[in-house]
C-alpha cells in the first residue's frame, strides 16, 4: 500500500515511512492511494470474531508491504490484551436502538488508547528493523499525551516529548502523563493554549534543523496509523447491532476530526453507515462548516469538554482532499488561504460534505443537563464529551429504526467538573489508577516560544 499527500507535492511513501514521518514534506497529510474495500459477505463473516482478530483483518491491507502478517498479528494481540474489558469496545444500551460504544477501557481511559497502544509498538518495530532512532513531538489537550506516553514508555528506539497547555488540563489527565518517569519520556507544560502547542509541533516538523540530523515523528492524529486503528471499532460496533445487513449510524464527539474521519473511512470501505454525526462543543468550526459553509476560526474557548477545545481541525483536510476529487493543488491553495482568512468551500464541494455528515454544537450548560438527565433516567454516567455526542445524536437522528451509536470517548473519572456541576458525585478512579494522586510527578514549564521549546528538546534527546 502506498500513501500520498493531500497537497500533492510530496513523494508517495510506504506505510512504514508514513508511520515515522507524520506530516508530509509539503505540509499535507498522508492518505492511502487507494482504500481497501470489503464486500458485505466478507464483513458479515467477521461476526463474532474477537476484537484483535477483527483489527488484524482491517489493518492488514493498510500495512501490507511494510509489516509482516505474523508481526502485525502479535502487535495487535498485545495492544488489545492490555484493555480492561474482555469485549475491548463494549456497547451499552440506553434506549431502544440507542447505544453507547465504550472506548475507555484502555490504560489511560480514553479512546486514544486504541490507536496509540498500537502506534508505539508499530514504531518501535520499524525502528528496530532499520536500526534507527526517532524523536516524537506531540501536542495534547490532555488525552493524546497520556495515551501516547503510555504507548511509547517501553519503546527502546524513541524519545517522546509531549506538550500540554500549562494549567489547562485536568489533574487526572496531567498526572497520567507526568507520573510516567521513564527515561525516554519528557513532559512540557507550555504557557499557552492547545493551538499554541499544536502550532509548535507543526513548526518543528516544517524545519527540523534544530535536531541536528535526528528525525521527528508524530503521535497526533496527523499520523495516519492512528486513523487506521480507529476504523476497527466502527466495524465491531456495527457487527454487534446487526450490521452489515442493517445500516447503523454513529455520533462522534469531535475535535481534530480524526475519530469521525475513521468512521467516514469505514463507510467508504464498505460498511453500511446511514448517518455520521459530528458533535462539537462551543468550539464549533466543524459544525459551522458542515451546516453553513463557514470555515472561519473564531476564538478558542475553554469548555467543560477540553479534549475538543480545538479551532483548527487538522484531519478535516483529509476529507476535503476527497471532496475536492483528490486535487492536491486545490487543497494546498485552500489551506494556504485558511491560514490567514475565513474561507468557503466551492458550493458543489460543500454539498458533498453536507450529504456525508450531520452536525450539532452543544454548550456547557446543556452538557451538564444531559449528564444529569441520562443519569436520572438510566443510572449511567456520561463523560462530558460523550454527553455532547449523545445530545447531537438525539438532535440529528433522522430514522430511529436505524441503531444510533454514540462513541463514548472517555471515562467520566477523567472529567469530574461537569459531573459535579450536574449535581452528581465525582466517580472514583478505577483500580489500575487508584494511587494516581500520590505518585511522583515530573514536568518542565516552558514559555510559549518556539526556540525555547526546541532548545529543550535538542538538549534532552538520546542520540544513541
Ligand atoms: C481526543 C478526544 C476527542 C476528539 O477526538 P478527535 O479525533 O480529535 O476528533 C473527543 N473526546 C475525547 C475524550 C478525546 O480525548
Short mmCIF file of C-alpha atoms and ligand atoms in Angstrom, two decimals:
data_model
loop_
_atom_site.label_atom_id
_atom_site.label_comp_id
_atom_site.label_asym_id
_atom_site.label_seq_id
_atom_site.Cartn_x
_atom_site.Cartn_y
_atom_site.Cartn_z
CA UNK A 1 0.00 0.00 0.00
CA UNK A 2 1.27 3.47 -0.98
CA UNK A 3 0.33 6.75 0.66
CA UNK A 4 0.00 10.17 -0.97
CA UNK A 5 -0.11 13.70 0.44
CA UNK A 6 -3.27 15.81 0.48
CA UNK A 7 -1.26 18.68 -1.01
CA UNK A 8 0.06 16.69 -3.95
CA UNK A 9 3.73 17.76 -3.79
CA UNK A 10 5.38 15.16 -1.53
CA UNK A 11 6.60 11.75 -2.73
CA UNK A 12 4.35 8.72 -2.27
CA UNK A 13 5.55 6.62 0.68
CA UNK A 14 5.14 3.15 2.12
CA UNK A 15 3.23 2.55 5.35
CA UNK A 16 6.45 2.28 7.37
CA UNK A 17 7.69 5.64 6.08
CA UNK A 18 4.36 7.33 6.70
CA UNK A 19 4.30 5.87 10.20
CA UNK A 20 7.61 7.52 11.05
CA UNK A 21 7.12 10.74 9.06
CA UNK A 22 3.82 12.04 10.37
CA UNK A 23 3.24 15.20 8.34
CA UNK A 24 4.18 15.17 4.63
CA UNK A 25 7.03 17.38 3.37
CA UNK A 26 4.63 19.66 1.52
CA UNK A 27 2.67 20.34 4.72
CA UNK A 28 -0.09 17.92 3.75
CA UNK A 29 -1.37 14.77 5.44
CA UNK A 30 -0.85 11.28 4.14
CA UNK A 31 -3.80 9.18 2.97
CA UNK A 32 -3.88 5.78 1.24
CA UNK A 33 -3.58 5.98 -2.51
CA UNK A 34 -6.49 3.59 -2.66
CA UNK A 35 -8.73 2.36 0.15
CA UNK A 36 -9.23 -1.36 0.64
CA UNK A 37 -12.89 -2.32 0.34
CA UNK A 38 -14.76 -5.27 1.80
CA UNK A 39 -17.93 -6.92 0.49
CA UNK A 40 -20.98 -7.27 2.71
CA UNK A 41 -20.49 -11.03 2.79
CA UNK A 42 -16.93 -10.66 3.93
CA UNK A 43 -17.89 -8.18 6.65
CA UNK A 44 -20.74 -10.46 7.74
CA UNK A 45 -18.30 -13.37 8.06
CA UNK A 46 -16.41 -11.43 10.75
CA UNK A 47 -19.36 -11.50 13.12
CA UNK A 48 -18.31 -12.88 16.50
CA UNK A 49 -14.56 -12.51 15.96
CA UNK A 50 -12.54 -11.36 18.96
CA UNK A 51 -11.63 -7.67 18.68
CA UNK A 52 -7.96 -8.28 17.93
CA UNK A 53 -8.80 -10.72 15.11
CA UNK A 54 -11.08 -8.14 13.55
CA UNK A 55 -8.38 -5.49 13.95
CA UNK A 56 -5.89 -7.71 12.18
CA UNK A 57 -8.19 -8.19 9.18
CA UNK A 58 -8.98 -4.50 8.81
CA UNK A 59 -5.47 -3.17 9.41
CA UNK A 60 -3.59 -5.76 7.34
CA UNK A 61 -4.21 -4.26 3.87
CA UNK A 62 -3.06 -0.83 5.10
CA UNK A 63 0.33 -2.08 6.27
CA UNK A 64 0.91 -4.67 3.55
CA UNK A 65 4.45 -4.47 2.19
CA UNK A 66 5.78 -2.85 5.39
CA UNK A 67 4.84 -5.18 8.26
CA UNK A 68 4.80 -8.98 8.07
CA UNK A 69 1.49 -10.61 8.95
CA UNK A 70 2.91 -12.53 11.90
CA UNK A 71 4.43 -9.36 13.39
CA UNK A 72 1.22 -7.43 12.90
CA UNK A 73 -0.78 -10.22 14.50
CA UNK A 74 1.48 -10.23 17.55
CA UNK A 75 1.40 -6.45 17.96
CA UNK A 76 -2.37 -6.25 17.57
CA UNK A 77 -2.85 -9.04 20.10
CA UNK A 78 -0.55 -7.34 22.62
CA UNK A 79 -2.28 -4.00 22.09
CA UNK A 80 -5.81 -5.12 22.88
CA UNK A 81 -4.75 -7.54 25.62
CA UNK A 82 -3.99 -4.56 27.89
CA UNK A 83 -7.61 -3.41 27.76
CA UNK A 84 -9.63 -3.96 30.92
CA UNK A 85 -12.78 -5.32 29.30
CA UNK A 86 -12.95 -8.67 27.53
CA UNK A 87 -15.02 -7.12 24.74
CA UNK A 88 -12.42 -4.35 24.35
CA UNK A 89 -15.06 -1.96 22.91
CA UNK A 90 -18.36 -2.96 24.56
CA UNK A 91 -21.77 -1.45 23.79
CA UNK A 92 -24.27 -0.26 26.38
CA UNK A 93 -27.89 0.37 25.51
CA UNK A 94 -29.66 3.46 26.86
CA UNK A 95 -32.96 3.45 24.94
CA UNK A 96 -34.40 1.40 22.06
CA UNK A 97 -31.85 1.49 19.25
CA UNK A 98 -29.72 3.98 21.18
CA UNK A 99 -26.26 2.73 22.07
CA UNK A 100 -23.09 3.93 23.73
CA UNK A 101 -19.82 2.48 22.44
CA UNK A 102 -17.44 2.44 25.42
CA UNK A 103 -13.98 3.22 24.13
CA UNK A 104 -12.41 3.92 27.51
CA UNK A 105 -11.27 0.53 28.76
CA UNK A 106 -7.63 1.06 27.77
CA UNK A 107 -4.81 2.03 30.15
CA UNK A 108 -5.46 5.80 30.05
CA UNK A 109 -9.26 5.61 29.97
CA UNK A 110 -9.88 7.36 26.65
CA UNK A 111 -10.40 6.13 23.09
CA UNK A 112 -6.93 7.27 22.09
CA UNK A 113 -5.51 4.09 23.61
CA UNK A 114 -6.99 2.14 20.70
CA UNK A 115 -4.58 3.76 18.29
CA UNK A 116 -1.66 4.82 20.43
CA UNK A 117 -1.04 1.48 22.10
CA UNK A 118 -0.64 0.06 18.62
CA UNK A 119 1.28 3.04 17.24
CA UNK A 120 4.02 2.77 19.89
CA UNK A 121 4.52 -0.90 19.07
CA UNK A 122 4.49 -0.36 15.30
CA UNK A 123 7.04 2.44 15.53
CA UNK A 124 9.39 0.54 17.79
CA UNK A 125 9.18 -2.47 15.48
CA UNK A 126 10.04 -0.49 12.33
CA UNK A 127 12.82 1.46 14.08
CA UNK A 128 14.36 -1.76 15.42
CA UNK A 129 14.36 -3.27 11.91
CA UNK A 130 16.03 -0.18 10.49
CA UNK A 131 18.43 0.38 13.36
CA UNK A 132 17.20 3.98 13.71
CA UNK A 133 16.05 6.28 16.48
CA UNK A 134 13.19 8.77 16.37
CA UNK A 135 12.16 11.84 18.36
CA UNK A 136 8.44 12.15 18.96
CA UNK A 137 6.96 15.60 19.49
CA UNK A 138 3.30 15.87 20.28
CA UNK A 139 0.74 18.39 21.45
CA UNK A 140 -2.08 17.42 23.73
CA UNK A 141 -5.21 18.91 25.19
CA UNK A 142 -5.00 16.01 27.64
CA UNK A 143 -5.86 12.57 26.36
CA UNK A 144 -3.46 12.19 23.45
CA UNK A 145 -0.47 12.88 25.65
CA UNK A 146 -1.23 10.29 28.28
CA UNK A 147 -2.13 7.65 25.72
CA UNK A 148 0.98 8.40 23.63
CA UNK A 149 3.27 8.30 26.64
CA UNK A 150 1.70 5.06 27.80
CA UNK A 151 2.08 3.62 24.29
CA UNK A 152 5.75 4.68 23.97
CA UNK A 153 7.15 4.36 27.51
CA UNK A 154 8.63 0.92 26.82
CA UNK A 155 9.98 1.79 23.35
CA UNK A 156 13.72 1.35 23.13
CA UNK A 157 14.15 3.35 19.96
CA UNK A 158 12.45 6.66 20.60
CA UNK A 159 12.21 9.66 22.91
CA UNK A 160 8.84 11.28 23.39
CA UNK A 161 8.24 14.98 24.18
CA UNK A 162 4.65 15.89 24.95
CA UNK A 163 3.48 19.48 25.31
CA UNK A 164 0.30 20.28 27.21
CA UNK A 165 -1.17 23.74 27.90
CA UNK A 166 0.02 24.67 31.40
CA UNK A 167 -2.82 24.57 33.96
CA UNK A 168 -5.38 23.77 31.28
CA UNK A 169 -5.70 20.01 31.51
CA UNK A 170 -7.48 18.26 34.36
CA UNK A 171 -5.40 16.97 37.26
CA UNK A 172 -6.12 13.35 36.39
CA UNK A 173 -5.06 13.99 32.81
CA UNK A 174 -1.88 15.77 33.86
CA UNK A 175 -0.90 13.10 36.35
CA UNK A 176 -1.48 10.34 33.82
CA UNK A 177 1.31 11.95 31.80
CA UNK A 178 3.63 13.39 34.40
CA UNK A 179 3.83 10.35 36.66
CA UNK A 180 5.39 8.20 33.94
CA UNK A 181 9.03 8.54 34.98
CA UNK A 182 10.64 6.61 32.11
CA UNK A 183 13.96 7.95 30.77
CA UNK A 184 12.57 8.47 27.26
CA UNK A 185 9.51 10.46 28.39
CA UNK A 186 9.55 14.29 28.64
CA UNK A 187 6.53 16.36 29.65
CA UNK A 188 6.48 20.06 28.74
CA UNK A 189 3.85 22.36 30.25
CA UNK A 190 3.60 25.21 27.75
CA UNK A 191 2.46 28.68 28.82
CA UNK A 192 -0.15 28.83 26.05
CA UNK A 193 -3.26 27.03 24.80
CA UNK A 194 -3.65 23.80 22.84
CA UNK A 195 -3.45 25.50 19.47
CA UNK A 196 -0.12 27.08 20.54
CA UNK A 197 1.15 23.60 21.40
CA UNK A 198 -0.05 22.20 18.10
CA UNK A 199 1.44 25.16 16.21
CA UNK A 200 4.86 24.48 17.76
CA UNK A 201 4.73 20.87 16.73
CA UNK A 202 3.82 21.86 13.18
CA UNK A 203 6.60 24.47 13.01
CA UNK A 204 9.12 21.97 14.36
CA UNK A 205 8.18 19.47 11.68
CA UNK A 206 8.49 22.09 8.98
CA UNK A 207 12.10 22.87 9.98
CA UNK A 208 13.90 20.08 11.83
CA UNK A 209 17.37 21.64 11.73
CA UNK A 210 17.26 22.19 15.50
CA UNK A 211 17.60 18.41 15.96
CA UNK A 212 20.99 18.20 14.23
CA UNK A 213 20.14 15.33 11.94
CA UNK A 214 17.72 13.39 14.16
CA UNK A 215 14.24 12.86 12.74
CA UNK A 216 10.86 13.82 14.18
CA UNK A 217 7.85 11.56 14.37
CA UNK A 218 4.24 12.40 15.22
CA UNK A 219 1.68 10.88 17.54
CA UNK A 220 -1.07 13.41 16.85
CA UNK A 221 -3.82 12.29 14.56
CA UNK A 222 -1.93 13.76 11.61
CA UNK A 223 -0.22 10.34 11.86
CA UNK A 224 -2.12 8.08 9.51
CA UNK A 225 -1.62 4.98 11.69
CA UNK A 226 -3.88 6.46 14.34
CA UNK A 227 -6.78 6.92 11.97
CA UNK A 228 -6.23 3.43 10.63
CA UNK A 229 -6.52 1.77 14.05
CA UNK A 230 -9.72 3.67 14.80
CA UNK A 231 -11.55 2.30 11.78
CA UNK A 232 -11.81 -1.07 13.50
CA UNK A 233 -14.31 -0.21 16.21
CA UNK A 234 -16.82 1.15 13.71
CA UNK A 235 -16.91 -2.33 12.22
CA UNK A 236 -17.03 -4.10 15.59
CA UNK A 237 -19.89 -1.91 16.82
CA UNK A 238 -21.89 -2.27 13.60
CA UNK A 239 -21.46 -6.04 13.64
CA UNK A 240 -22.69 -6.15 17.22
CA UNK A 241 -26.01 -4.46 16.42
CA UNK A 242 -26.97 -6.25 13.21
CA UNK A 243 -24.61 -4.84 10.60
CA UNK A 244 -23.71 -5.14 7.82
CA UNK A 245 -27.17 -6.38 6.79
CA UNK A 246 -28.69 -3.46 8.59
CA UNK A 247 -27.21 0.06 8.34
CA UNK A 248 -26.17 1.84 11.51
CA UNK A 249 -25.50 5.47 12.41
CA UNK A 250 -22.75 6.97 14.55
CA UNK A 251 -22.41 10.15 16.55
CA UNK A 252 -18.86 11.20 17.32
CA UNK A 253 -17.64 13.91 19.73
CA UNK A 254 -15.10 15.68 17.59
CA UNK A 255 -12.07 17.91 17.99
CA UNK A 256 -9.39 17.23 15.39
CA UNK A 257 -11.80 15.33 13.10
CA UNK A 258 -9.68 12.18 13.48
CA UNK A 259 -12.16 9.82 15.07
CA UNK A 260 -15.09 10.81 12.84
CA UNK A 261 -12.84 10.60 9.79
CA UNK A 262 -12.16 6.96 10.69
CA UNK A 263 -15.94 6.45 10.62
CA UNK A 264 -16.14 8.03 7.19
CA UNK A 265 -13.41 5.64 6.02
CA UNK A 266 -15.25 2.62 7.43
CA UNK A 267 -18.21 3.66 5.30
CA UNK A 268 -16.04 4.11 2.19
CA UNK A 269 -14.58 0.65 2.83
CA UNK A 270 -17.99 -0.96 2.55
CA UNK A 271 -19.64 -0.73 5.97
CA UNK A 272 -23.28 0.34 5.57
CA UNK A 273 -23.49 3.58 7.58
CA UNK A 274 -26.57 5.76 7.36
CA UNK A 275 -25.62 8.88 9.31
CA UNK A 276 -22.34 10.24 10.62
CA UNK A 277 -22.99 12.95 13.19
CA UNK A 278 -20.24 15.45 14.01
CA UNK A 279 -20.71 16.60 17.61
CA UNK A 280 -18.81 19.68 18.80
CA UNK A 281 -18.73 21.91 21.85
CA UNK A 282 -18.74 25.71 21.54
CA UNK A 283 -15.55 25.47 19.51
CA UNK A 284 -17.82 24.73 16.63
CA UNK A 285 -15.92 25.40 13.42
CA UNK A 286 -16.78 21.93 12.12
CA UNK A 287 -20.45 22.46 12.81
CA UNK A 288 -20.33 25.84 11.09
CA UNK A 289 -18.62 24.43 8.00
CA UNK A 290 -20.95 21.48 7.68
CA UNK A 291 -24.18 23.34 8.37
CA UNK A 292 -23.37 26.71 6.79
CA UNK A 293 -20.15 26.55 4.73
CA UNK A 294 -18.44 28.91 7.16
CA UNK A 295 -14.85 27.84 7.69
CA UNK A 296 -13.62 30.65 9.94
CA UNK A 297 -11.52 30.27 13.05
CA UNK A 298 -13.20 32.33 15.77
CA UNK A 299 -11.60 32.46 19.22
CA UNK A 300 -10.75 29.35 21.12
CA UNK A 301 -12.92 28.91 24.20
CA UNK A 302 -12.26 26.76 27.24
CA UNK A 303 -15.13 24.40 27.88
CA UNK A 304 -16.05 21.53 30.17
CA UNK A 305 -15.07 19.16 27.33
CA UNK A 306 -11.42 20.24 26.95
CA UNK A 307 -10.35 17.43 24.62
CA UNK A 308 -12.49 19.10 21.98
CA UNK A 309 -11.23 22.66 22.59
CA UNK A 310 -9.68 22.88 19.16
CA UNK A 311 -10.20 25.53 16.50
CA UNK A 312 -8.19 24.12 13.61
CA UNK A 313 -9.19 20.51 12.97
CA UNK A 314 -6.20 19.06 11.14
CA UNK A 315 -7.88 15.98 9.78
CA UNK A 316 -10.61 17.90 8.04
CA UNK A 317 -8.02 18.38 5.31
CA UNK A 318 -8.15 14.65 4.63
CA UNK A 319 -11.86 14.85 3.99
CA UNK A 320 -11.50 17.97 1.85
CA UNK A 321 -8.95 16.12 -0.29
CA UNK A 322 -11.64 13.57 -1.14
CA UNK A 323 -14.44 16.04 -1.73
CA UNK A 324 -12.17 18.08 -3.99
CA UNK A 325 -11.61 14.99 -6.15
CA UNK A 326 -8.11 14.43 -4.68
CA UNK A 327 -6.84 17.66 -6.23
CA UNK A 328 -3.74 18.39 -4.11
CA UNK A 329 -3.16 21.82 -5.66
CA UNK A 330 -6.68 22.93 -4.78
CA UNK A 331 -6.19 21.76 -1.17
CA UNK A 332 -2.80 23.47 -0.89
CA UNK A 333 -4.40 26.70 -2.07
CA UNK A 334 -7.41 26.38 0.24
CA UNK A 335 -5.28 25.61 3.32
CA UNK A 336 -2.91 28.45 2.49
CA UNK A 337 -5.80 30.92 2.40
CA UNK A 338 -7.31 29.43 5.56
CA UNK A 339 -4.13 30.28 7.49
CA UNK A 340 -4.95 33.96 7.27
CA UNK A 341 -8.65 34.36 6.41
CA UNK A 342 -12.06 32.68 6.63
CA UNK A 343 -12.77 30.50 3.61
CA UNK A 344 -15.79 28.96 1.95
CA UNK A 345 -15.77 25.69 0.07
CA UNK A 346 -16.91 25.67 -3.56
CA UNK A 347 -20.63 25.08 -3.31
CA UNK A 348 -20.63 21.71 -5.10
CA UNK A 349 -17.91 20.50 -2.70
CA UNK A 350 -19.77 21.77 0.32
CA UNK A 351 -22.90 19.92 -0.83
CA UNK A 352 -20.87 16.72 -0.74
CA UNK A 353 -19.72 17.42 2.82
CA UNK A 354 -23.31 18.09 3.84
CA UNK A 355 -24.50 14.87 2.28
CA UNK A 356 -21.89 12.91 4.22
CA UNK A 357 -22.28 14.45 7.69
CA UNK A 358 -24.79 15.92 10.07
CA UNK A 359 -23.59 18.21 12.81
CA UNK A 360 -24.58 19.82 16.07
CA UNK A 361 -22.86 22.05 18.66
CA UNK A 362 -23.52 21.77 22.40
CA UNK A 363 -22.75 24.34 25.11
CA UNK A 364 -21.51 23.65 28.66
CA UNK A 365 -24.87 24.09 30.34
CA UNK A 366 -26.51 21.57 28.02
CA UNK A 367 -23.60 19.18 28.52
CA UNK A 368 -24.25 19.18 32.28
CA UNK A 369 -28.01 18.84 31.75
CA UNK A 370 -27.51 15.77 29.57
CA UNK A 371 -25.19 14.17 32.14
CA UNK A 372 -27.77 14.78 34.86
CA UNK A 373 -30.81 13.67 32.84
CA UNK A 374 -29.24 10.49 31.48
CA UNK A 375 -28.07 9.56 34.96
CA UNK A 376 -31.56 10.15 36.35
CA UNK A 377 -33.18 8.10 33.59
CA UNK A 378 -30.78 5.17 33.38
CA UNK A 379 -28.17 5.39 36.17
CA UNK A 380 -25.46 5.64 33.51
CA UNK A 381 -22.76 8.27 33.97
CA UNK A 382 -21.51 10.01 30.81
CA UNK A 383 -18.29 11.93 30.46
CA UNK A 384 -18.81 15.44 29.01
CA UNK A 385 -17.52 14.58 25.54
CA UNK A 386 -19.83 11.61 25.32
CA UNK A 387 -22.72 13.72 26.60
CA UNK A 388 -22.14 16.09 23.68
CA UNK A 389 -22.11 13.12 21.30
CA UNK A 390 -25.37 11.80 22.72
CA UNK A 391 -27.09 15.18 22.57
CA UNK A 392 -26.04 15.60 18.93
CA UNK A 393 -27.21 12.07 18.17
CA UNK A 394 -30.64 12.80 19.55
CA UNK A 395 -30.92 16.10 17.69
CA UNK A 396 -29.77 14.73 14.33
CA UNK A 397 -31.20 11.19 14.31
CA UNK A 398 -33.49 11.01 11.27
CA UNK A 399 -34.62 7.40 11.29
CA UNK A 400 -34.99 5.86 14.72
CA UNK A 401 -35.30 2.38 13.17
CA UNK A 402 -31.59 2.63 12.47
CA UNK A 403 -29.40 1.99 15.51
CA UNK A 404 -27.60 5.16 16.62
CA UNK A 405 -24.26 4.52 18.28
CA UNK A 406 -22.62 7.33 20.23
CA UNK A 407 -18.90 6.94 20.79
CA UNK A 408 -18.00 7.24 24.49
CA UNK A 409 -14.56 8.73 24.10
CA UNK A 410 -13.52 8.94 27.75
CA UNK A 411 -14.29 7.56 31.19
CA UNK A 412 -16.16 10.15 33.31
CA UNK A 413 -13.47 9.99 36.01
CA UNK A 414 -11.16 11.99 33.74
CA UNK A 415 -13.50 14.99 33.79
CA UNK A 416 -15.13 15.33 37.21
CA UNK A 417 -16.02 19.04 36.94
CA UNK A 418 -19.15 18.73 34.77
CA UNK A 419 -20.27 15.68 36.73
CA UNK A 420 -20.16 17.69 39.94
CA UNK A 421 -21.83 20.66 38.21
CA UNK A 422 -24.61 18.26 37.22
CA UNK A 423 -25.17 17.65 40.93
CA UNK A 424 -23.71 14.13 40.94
CA UNK A 425 -20.85 12.58 42.87
CA UNK A 426 -17.49 12.55 41.15
CA UNK A 427 -16.72 8.97 40.12
CA UNK A 428 -13.84 7.09 41.72
CA UNK A 429 -10.64 6.17 39.96
CA UNK A 430 -10.63 2.62 38.68
CA UNK A 431 -8.31 0.11 40.33
CA UNK A 432 -5.39 0.50 37.94
CA UNK A 433 -5.16 4.23 38.73
CA UNK A 434 -6.20 4.24 42.37
CA UNK A 435 -2.86 5.65 43.63
CA UNK A 436 -2.51 8.21 40.82
CA UNK A 437 -2.87 11.20 43.12
CA UNK A 438 0.06 10.08 45.29
CA UNK A 439 2.51 9.24 42.51
CA UNK A 440 5.57 11.42 41.89
CA UNK A 441 5.25 13.90 39.02
CA UNK A 442 7.86 15.21 36.61
CA UNK A 443 7.38 18.02 34.09
CA UNK A 444 9.03 21.22 32.82
CA UNK A 445 7.22 24.54 32.37
CA UNK A 446 8.35 26.45 29.27
CA UNK A 447 7.35 29.84 27.81
CA UNK A 448 5.18 29.97 24.70
CA UNK A 449 8.21 30.41 22.49
CA UNK A 450 9.40 28.11 19.73
CA UNK A 451 13.14 28.48 20.25
CA UNK A 452 12.92 27.73 23.98
CA UNK A 453 10.96 24.57 23.28
CA UNK A 454 13.31 23.44 20.52
CA UNK A 455 16.39 24.08 22.65
CA UNK A 456 14.88 21.97 25.43
CA UNK A 457 14.12 19.10 23.06
CA UNK A 458 17.53 19.22 21.35
CA UNK A 459 19.38 19.10 24.66
CA UNK A 460 17.40 16.14 26.05
CA UNK A 461 17.23 13.63 23.16
CA UNK A 462 19.18 10.40 23.44
CA UNK A 463 21.33 10.27 20.36
CA UNK A 464 22.29 6.66 20.52
C1 LIG B 1 -9.29 13.41 21.50
C2 LIG B 1 -10.66 13.36 22.08
C3 LIG B 1 -11.78 13.73 21.34
C4 LIG B 1 -11.66 14.27 19.93
O1 LIG B 1 -11.18 13.32 19.04
P1 LIG B 1 -10.70 13.77 17.57
O2 LIG B 1 -10.18 12.54 16.94
O3 LIG B 1 -9.64 14.80 17.79
O4 LIG B 1 -11.87 14.32 16.89
C5 LIG B 1 -13.03 13.58 21.91
N1 LIG B 1 -13.16 13.13 23.18
C6 LIG B 1 -12.11 12.79 23.93
C7 LIG B 1 -12.34 12.33 25.32
C8 LIG B 1 -10.82 12.88 23.41
O5 LIG B 1 -9.78 12.52 24.16
#
